[in-house]
Every structure is written in C-alpha cells, then in structure tokens.
PDB file of C-alpha atoms in Angstrom:
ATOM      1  CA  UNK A   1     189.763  41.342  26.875  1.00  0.00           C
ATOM      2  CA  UNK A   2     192.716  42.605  28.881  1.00  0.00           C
ATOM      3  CA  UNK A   3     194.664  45.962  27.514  1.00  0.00           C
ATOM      4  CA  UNK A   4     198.170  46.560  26.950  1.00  0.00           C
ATOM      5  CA  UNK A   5     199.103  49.456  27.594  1.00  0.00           C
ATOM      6  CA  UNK A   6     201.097  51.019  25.313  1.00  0.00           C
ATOM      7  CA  UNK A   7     204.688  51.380  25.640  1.00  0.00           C
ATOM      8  CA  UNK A   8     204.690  49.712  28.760  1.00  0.00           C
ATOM      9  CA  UNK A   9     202.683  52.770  30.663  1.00  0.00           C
ATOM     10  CA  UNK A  10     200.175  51.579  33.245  1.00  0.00           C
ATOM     11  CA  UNK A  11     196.724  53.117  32.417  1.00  0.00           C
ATOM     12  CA  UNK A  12     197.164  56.037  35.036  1.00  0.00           C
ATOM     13  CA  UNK A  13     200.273  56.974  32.806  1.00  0.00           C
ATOM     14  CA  UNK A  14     198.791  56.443  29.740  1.00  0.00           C
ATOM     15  CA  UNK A  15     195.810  58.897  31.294  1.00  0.00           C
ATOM     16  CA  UNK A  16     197.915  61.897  31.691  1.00  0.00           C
ATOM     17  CA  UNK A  17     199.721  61.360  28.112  1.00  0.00           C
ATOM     18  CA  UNK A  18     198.414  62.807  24.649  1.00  0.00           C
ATOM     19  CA  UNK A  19     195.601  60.602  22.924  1.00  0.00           C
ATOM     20  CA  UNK A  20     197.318  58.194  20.862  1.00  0.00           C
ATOM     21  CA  UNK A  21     194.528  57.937  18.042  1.00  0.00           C
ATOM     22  CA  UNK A  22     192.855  61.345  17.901  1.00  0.00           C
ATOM     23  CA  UNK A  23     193.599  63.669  14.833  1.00  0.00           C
ATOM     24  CA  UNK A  24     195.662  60.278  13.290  1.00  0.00           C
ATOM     25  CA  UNK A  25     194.645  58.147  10.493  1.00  0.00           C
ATOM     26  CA  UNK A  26     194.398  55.082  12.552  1.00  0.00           C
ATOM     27  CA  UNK A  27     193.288  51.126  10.886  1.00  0.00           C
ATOM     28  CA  UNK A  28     190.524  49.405  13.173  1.00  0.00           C
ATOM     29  CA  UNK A  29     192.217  46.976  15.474  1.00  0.00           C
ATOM     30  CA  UNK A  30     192.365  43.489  15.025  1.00  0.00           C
ATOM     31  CA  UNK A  31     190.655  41.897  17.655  1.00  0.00           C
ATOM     32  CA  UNK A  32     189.234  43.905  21.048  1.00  0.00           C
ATOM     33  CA  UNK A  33     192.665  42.231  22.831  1.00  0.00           C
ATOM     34  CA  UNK A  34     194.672  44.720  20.636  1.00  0.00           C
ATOM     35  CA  UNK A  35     192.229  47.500  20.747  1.00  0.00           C
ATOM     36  CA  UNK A  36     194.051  50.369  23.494  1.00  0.00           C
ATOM     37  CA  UNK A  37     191.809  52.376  25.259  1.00  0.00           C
ATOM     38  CA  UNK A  38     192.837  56.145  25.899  1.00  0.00           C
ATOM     39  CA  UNK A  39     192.001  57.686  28.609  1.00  0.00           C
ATOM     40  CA  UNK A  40     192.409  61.543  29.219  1.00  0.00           C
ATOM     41  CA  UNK A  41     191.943  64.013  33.114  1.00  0.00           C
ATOM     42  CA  UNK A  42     188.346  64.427  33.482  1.00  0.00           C
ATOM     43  CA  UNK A  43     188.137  68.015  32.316  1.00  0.00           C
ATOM     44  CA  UNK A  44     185.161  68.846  35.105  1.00  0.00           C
ATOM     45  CA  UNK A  45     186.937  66.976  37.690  1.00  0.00           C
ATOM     46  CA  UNK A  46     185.077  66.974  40.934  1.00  0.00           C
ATOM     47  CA  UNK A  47     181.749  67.686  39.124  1.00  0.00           C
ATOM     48  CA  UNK A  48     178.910  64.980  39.305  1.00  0.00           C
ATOM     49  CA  UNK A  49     178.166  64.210  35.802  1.00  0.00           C
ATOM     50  CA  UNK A  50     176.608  61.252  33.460  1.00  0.00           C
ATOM     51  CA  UNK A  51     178.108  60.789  29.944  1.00  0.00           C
ATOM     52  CA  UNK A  52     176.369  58.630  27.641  1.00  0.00           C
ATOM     53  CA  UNK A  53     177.650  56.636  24.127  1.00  0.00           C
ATOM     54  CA  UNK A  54     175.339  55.710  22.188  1.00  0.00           C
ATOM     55  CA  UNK A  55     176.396  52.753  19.582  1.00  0.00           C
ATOM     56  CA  UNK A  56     173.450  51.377  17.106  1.00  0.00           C
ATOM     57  CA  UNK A  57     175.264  49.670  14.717  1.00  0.00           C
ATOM     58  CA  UNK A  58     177.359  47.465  17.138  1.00  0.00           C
ATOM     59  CA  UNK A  59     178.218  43.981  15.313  1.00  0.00           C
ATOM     60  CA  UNK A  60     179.950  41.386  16.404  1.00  0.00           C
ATOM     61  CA  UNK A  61     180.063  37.422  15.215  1.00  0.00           C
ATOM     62  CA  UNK A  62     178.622  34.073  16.874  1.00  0.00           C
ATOM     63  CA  UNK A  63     180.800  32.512  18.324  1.00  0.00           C
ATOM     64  CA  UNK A  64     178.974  29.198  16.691  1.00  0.00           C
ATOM     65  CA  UNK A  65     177.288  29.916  13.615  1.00  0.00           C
ATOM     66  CA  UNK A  66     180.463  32.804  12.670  1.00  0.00           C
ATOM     67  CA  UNK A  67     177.178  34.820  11.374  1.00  0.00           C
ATOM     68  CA  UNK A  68     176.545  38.697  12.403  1.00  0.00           C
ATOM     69  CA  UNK A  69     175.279  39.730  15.567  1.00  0.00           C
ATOM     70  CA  UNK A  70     173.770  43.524  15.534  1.00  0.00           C
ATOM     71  CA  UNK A  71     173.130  45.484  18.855  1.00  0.00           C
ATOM     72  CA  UNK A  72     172.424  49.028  20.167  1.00  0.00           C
ATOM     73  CA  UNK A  73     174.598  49.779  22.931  1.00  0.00           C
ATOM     74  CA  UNK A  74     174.288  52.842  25.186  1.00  0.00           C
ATOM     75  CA  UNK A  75     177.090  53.417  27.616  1.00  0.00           C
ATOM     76  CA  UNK A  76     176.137  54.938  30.869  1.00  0.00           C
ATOM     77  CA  UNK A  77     178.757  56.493  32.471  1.00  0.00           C
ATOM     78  CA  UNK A  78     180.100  58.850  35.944  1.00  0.00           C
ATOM     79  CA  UNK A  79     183.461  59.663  34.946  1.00  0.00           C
ATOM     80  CA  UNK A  80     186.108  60.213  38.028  1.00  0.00           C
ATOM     81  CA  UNK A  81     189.493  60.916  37.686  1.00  0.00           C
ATOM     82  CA  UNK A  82     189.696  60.532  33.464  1.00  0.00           C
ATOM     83  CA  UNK A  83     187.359  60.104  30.797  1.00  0.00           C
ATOM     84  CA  UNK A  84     187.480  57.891  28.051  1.00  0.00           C
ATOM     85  CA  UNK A  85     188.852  59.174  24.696  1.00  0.00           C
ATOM     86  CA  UNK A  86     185.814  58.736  21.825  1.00  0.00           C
ATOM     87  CA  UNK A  87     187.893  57.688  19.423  1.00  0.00           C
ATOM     88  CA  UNK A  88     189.820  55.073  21.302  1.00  0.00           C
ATOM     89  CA  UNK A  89     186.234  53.861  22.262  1.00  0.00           C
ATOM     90  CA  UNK A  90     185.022  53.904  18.769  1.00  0.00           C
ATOM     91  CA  UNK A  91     188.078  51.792  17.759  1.00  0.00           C
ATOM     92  CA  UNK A  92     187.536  49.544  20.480  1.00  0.00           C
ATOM     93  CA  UNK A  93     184.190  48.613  19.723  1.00  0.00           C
ATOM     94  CA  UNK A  94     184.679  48.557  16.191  1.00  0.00           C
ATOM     95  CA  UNK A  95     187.355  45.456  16.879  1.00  0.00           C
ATOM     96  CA  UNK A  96     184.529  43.630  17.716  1.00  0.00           C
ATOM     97  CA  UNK A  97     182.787  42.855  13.999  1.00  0.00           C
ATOM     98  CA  UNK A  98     185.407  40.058  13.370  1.00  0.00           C
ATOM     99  CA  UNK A  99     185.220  38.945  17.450  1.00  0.00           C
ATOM    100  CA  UNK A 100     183.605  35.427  17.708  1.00  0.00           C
ATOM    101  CA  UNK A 101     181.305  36.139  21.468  1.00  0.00           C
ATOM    102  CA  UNK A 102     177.809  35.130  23.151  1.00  0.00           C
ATOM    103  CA  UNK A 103     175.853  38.593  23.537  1.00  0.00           C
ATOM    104  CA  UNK A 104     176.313  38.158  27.519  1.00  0.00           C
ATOM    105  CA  UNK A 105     180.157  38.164  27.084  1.00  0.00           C
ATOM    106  CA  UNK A 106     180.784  40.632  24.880  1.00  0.00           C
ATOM    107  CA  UNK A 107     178.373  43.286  26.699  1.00  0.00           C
ATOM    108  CA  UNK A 108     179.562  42.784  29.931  1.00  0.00           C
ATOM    109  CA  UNK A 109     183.068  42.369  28.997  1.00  0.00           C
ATOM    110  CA  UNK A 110     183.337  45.710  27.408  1.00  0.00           C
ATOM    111  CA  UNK A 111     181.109  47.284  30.654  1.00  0.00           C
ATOM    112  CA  UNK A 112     183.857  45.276  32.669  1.00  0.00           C
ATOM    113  CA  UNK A 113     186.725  46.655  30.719  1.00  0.00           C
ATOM    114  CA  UNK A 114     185.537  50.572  30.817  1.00  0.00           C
ATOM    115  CA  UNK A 115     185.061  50.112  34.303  1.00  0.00           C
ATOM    116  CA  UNK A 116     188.338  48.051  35.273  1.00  0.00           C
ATOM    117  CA  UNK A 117     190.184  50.529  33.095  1.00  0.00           C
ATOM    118  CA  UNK A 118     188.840  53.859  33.565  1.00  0.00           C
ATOM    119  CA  UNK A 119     187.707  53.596  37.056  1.00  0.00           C
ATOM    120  CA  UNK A 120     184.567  55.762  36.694  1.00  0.00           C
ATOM    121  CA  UNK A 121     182.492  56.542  39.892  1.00  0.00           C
ATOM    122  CA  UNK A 122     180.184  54.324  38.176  1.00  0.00           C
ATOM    123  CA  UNK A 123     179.242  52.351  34.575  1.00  0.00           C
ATOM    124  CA  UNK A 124     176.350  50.634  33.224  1.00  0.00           C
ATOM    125  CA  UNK A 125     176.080  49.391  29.882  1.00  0.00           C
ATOM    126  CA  UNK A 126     172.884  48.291  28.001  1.00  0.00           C
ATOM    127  CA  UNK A 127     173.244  45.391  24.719  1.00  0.00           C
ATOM    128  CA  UNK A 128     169.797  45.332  22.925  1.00  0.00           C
ATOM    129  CA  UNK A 129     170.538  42.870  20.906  1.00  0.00           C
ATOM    130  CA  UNK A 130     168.524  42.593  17.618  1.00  0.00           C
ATOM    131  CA  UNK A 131     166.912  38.604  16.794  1.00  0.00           C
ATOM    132  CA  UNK A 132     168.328  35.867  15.298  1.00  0.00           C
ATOM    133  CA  UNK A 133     166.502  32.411  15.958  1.00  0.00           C
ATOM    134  CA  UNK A 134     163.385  34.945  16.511  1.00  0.00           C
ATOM    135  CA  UNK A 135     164.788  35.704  20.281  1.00  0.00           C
ATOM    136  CA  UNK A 136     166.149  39.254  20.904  1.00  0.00           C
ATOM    137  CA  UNK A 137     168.071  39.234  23.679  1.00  0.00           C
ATOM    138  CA  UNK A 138     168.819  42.506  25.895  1.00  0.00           C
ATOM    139  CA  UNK A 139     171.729  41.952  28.470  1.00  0.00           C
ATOM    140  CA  UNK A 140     172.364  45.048  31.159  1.00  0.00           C
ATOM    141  CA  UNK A 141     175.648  45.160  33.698  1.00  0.00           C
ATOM    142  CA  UNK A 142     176.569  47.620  35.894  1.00  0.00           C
ATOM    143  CA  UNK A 143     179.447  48.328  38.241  1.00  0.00           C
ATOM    144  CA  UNK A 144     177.520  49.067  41.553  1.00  0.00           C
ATOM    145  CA  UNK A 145     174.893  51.337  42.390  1.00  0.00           C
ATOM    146  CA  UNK A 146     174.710  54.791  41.078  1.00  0.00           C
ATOM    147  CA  UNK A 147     175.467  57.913  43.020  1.00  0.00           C
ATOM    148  CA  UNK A 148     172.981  59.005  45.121  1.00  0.00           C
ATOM    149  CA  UNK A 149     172.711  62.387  43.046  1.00  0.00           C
ATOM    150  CA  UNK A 150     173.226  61.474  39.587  1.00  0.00           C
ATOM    151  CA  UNK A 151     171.284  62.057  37.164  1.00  0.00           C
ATOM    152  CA  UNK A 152     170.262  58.528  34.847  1.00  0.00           C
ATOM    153  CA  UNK A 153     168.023  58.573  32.621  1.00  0.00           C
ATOM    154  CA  UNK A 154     166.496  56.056  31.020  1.00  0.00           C
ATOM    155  CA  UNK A 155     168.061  54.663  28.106  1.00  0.00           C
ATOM    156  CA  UNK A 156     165.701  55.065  25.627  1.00  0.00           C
ATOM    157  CA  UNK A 157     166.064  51.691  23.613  1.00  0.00           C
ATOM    158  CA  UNK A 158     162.414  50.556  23.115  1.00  0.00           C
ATOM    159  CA  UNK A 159     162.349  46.392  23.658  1.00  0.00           C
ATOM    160  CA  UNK A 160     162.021  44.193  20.397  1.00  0.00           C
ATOM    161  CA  UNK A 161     158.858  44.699  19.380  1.00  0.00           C
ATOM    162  CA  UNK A 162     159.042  43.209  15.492  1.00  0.00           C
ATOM    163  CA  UNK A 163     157.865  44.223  12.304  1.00  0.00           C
ATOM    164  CA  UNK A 164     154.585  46.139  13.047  1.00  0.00           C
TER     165      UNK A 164
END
C-alpha cells in the first residue's frame, strides 16, 4: 500500500499544500494503492495530544472466499508535525471494500501507512474484526511505545461476545 504523492510532491510538500479532497465532490478510490492521503500542519503543534477515528463499518474482501469482511477500527493517534486530513482518511479506508486482504494485513498495513506517512509521535490501530467461520479475530499494531504523558484510553470495543 505505498502512496503517490500527487503531482510528484513528497508527503512533507504535499503537508503544507491545500487538502486536495475537502469541500470537492470526490469518487472513492479504486483500490487503497490509489487512495492519497492528505496531510495538513498540526494546528496545536508542540501540544501533547491523542486523536482518535473511530470506523465501525470498515469492510473489506477475503482475499480467498472474495466474500465481505466487516471490522470496527479505532485509530489511536499523537500527531507531530501534521495531522491527517478526515476526508482523505475516510477515502482511504473506504478503497478498501473492493481490496482482496487477510485481517492481519490490512490492519496493520493501514497502521503502517498512517505512521510511515504522517510520522505521528506515535499510532496504534485496533481491527475487531466481526466472525466468519465462527472465529472473530481482533488484530492490534502499534508504532512504538506511547509517550510517557499521553493520555490513551482504552478503546472501548467490547470483544466478540455473540448473540446474547
């Protein structure tokens, strides 16, 4: 899932240029290869901050059955320099329903993207992963440890528990 940055820019560039997606009519991406990432100045900028995304209806496809995979992923994030653009991210992980993955890859690839990307002070991500086969699987990543006076709190995705 590497980005291209668009019109050549490297993703410091693109940073410090205008959003290309927000306040535009803009058709999901293709594939998550495609998807661009913005990325605008962190507007609290030497502040010690979490910022959290919260995606329920995640889907993405088997990569052997081509059926639906559904997840609720929370994004955990201590922005540095720049901040991701919400729209860009909702894009992004919108390019995933027709994106053939195991639930390992595609959570920590877009953890590993974020972080590769936007550089944060730190990321974690969290895929809770509803059943299929009767096995829910939950798959965590995280960039490194988290700063020793941030904030993180828990999640707040309950484990599978079933019908009941």
């Amino acid at each position: 899932m590497e980005s291209t940055p668009k019109n050549g820019e490297s993703a410091d560039a693109q940073s410090e240029s205008a959003p290309a997606f927000l306040g535009k009519d803009t058709p999901l991406p293709a594939s998550p290869d495609e998807a661009q990432l913005d990325y605008v100045p962190n507007p609290r900028l030497g502040s010690l901050y979490l910022v959290r995304f919260a995606a329920p209806e995640f889907t993405s496809l088997c990569p052997v059955t081509n059926q639906p995979d559904f997840a609720h992923l929370v994004i955990d994030y201590a922005p540095d320099e720049t901040i991701v653009e919400s729209k860009s991210l909702k894009l992004f992980l919108g390019s995933f329903r027709n994106h053939n993955g195991f639930h390992e890859d595609v959570t920590v690839g877009i953890g590993q993207r974020l972080a590769k990307e936007m550089k944060p002070k730190w990321l974690r991500i969290g895929g809770y992963w509803y059943p299929r086969g009767g096995i829910p699987i939950d798959v965590f990543w995280q960039s490194s440890t988290p700063p020793a006076d941030l904030w993180v709190p828990e999640q707040g995705v309950g484990s599978y528990r079933g019908r009941g």
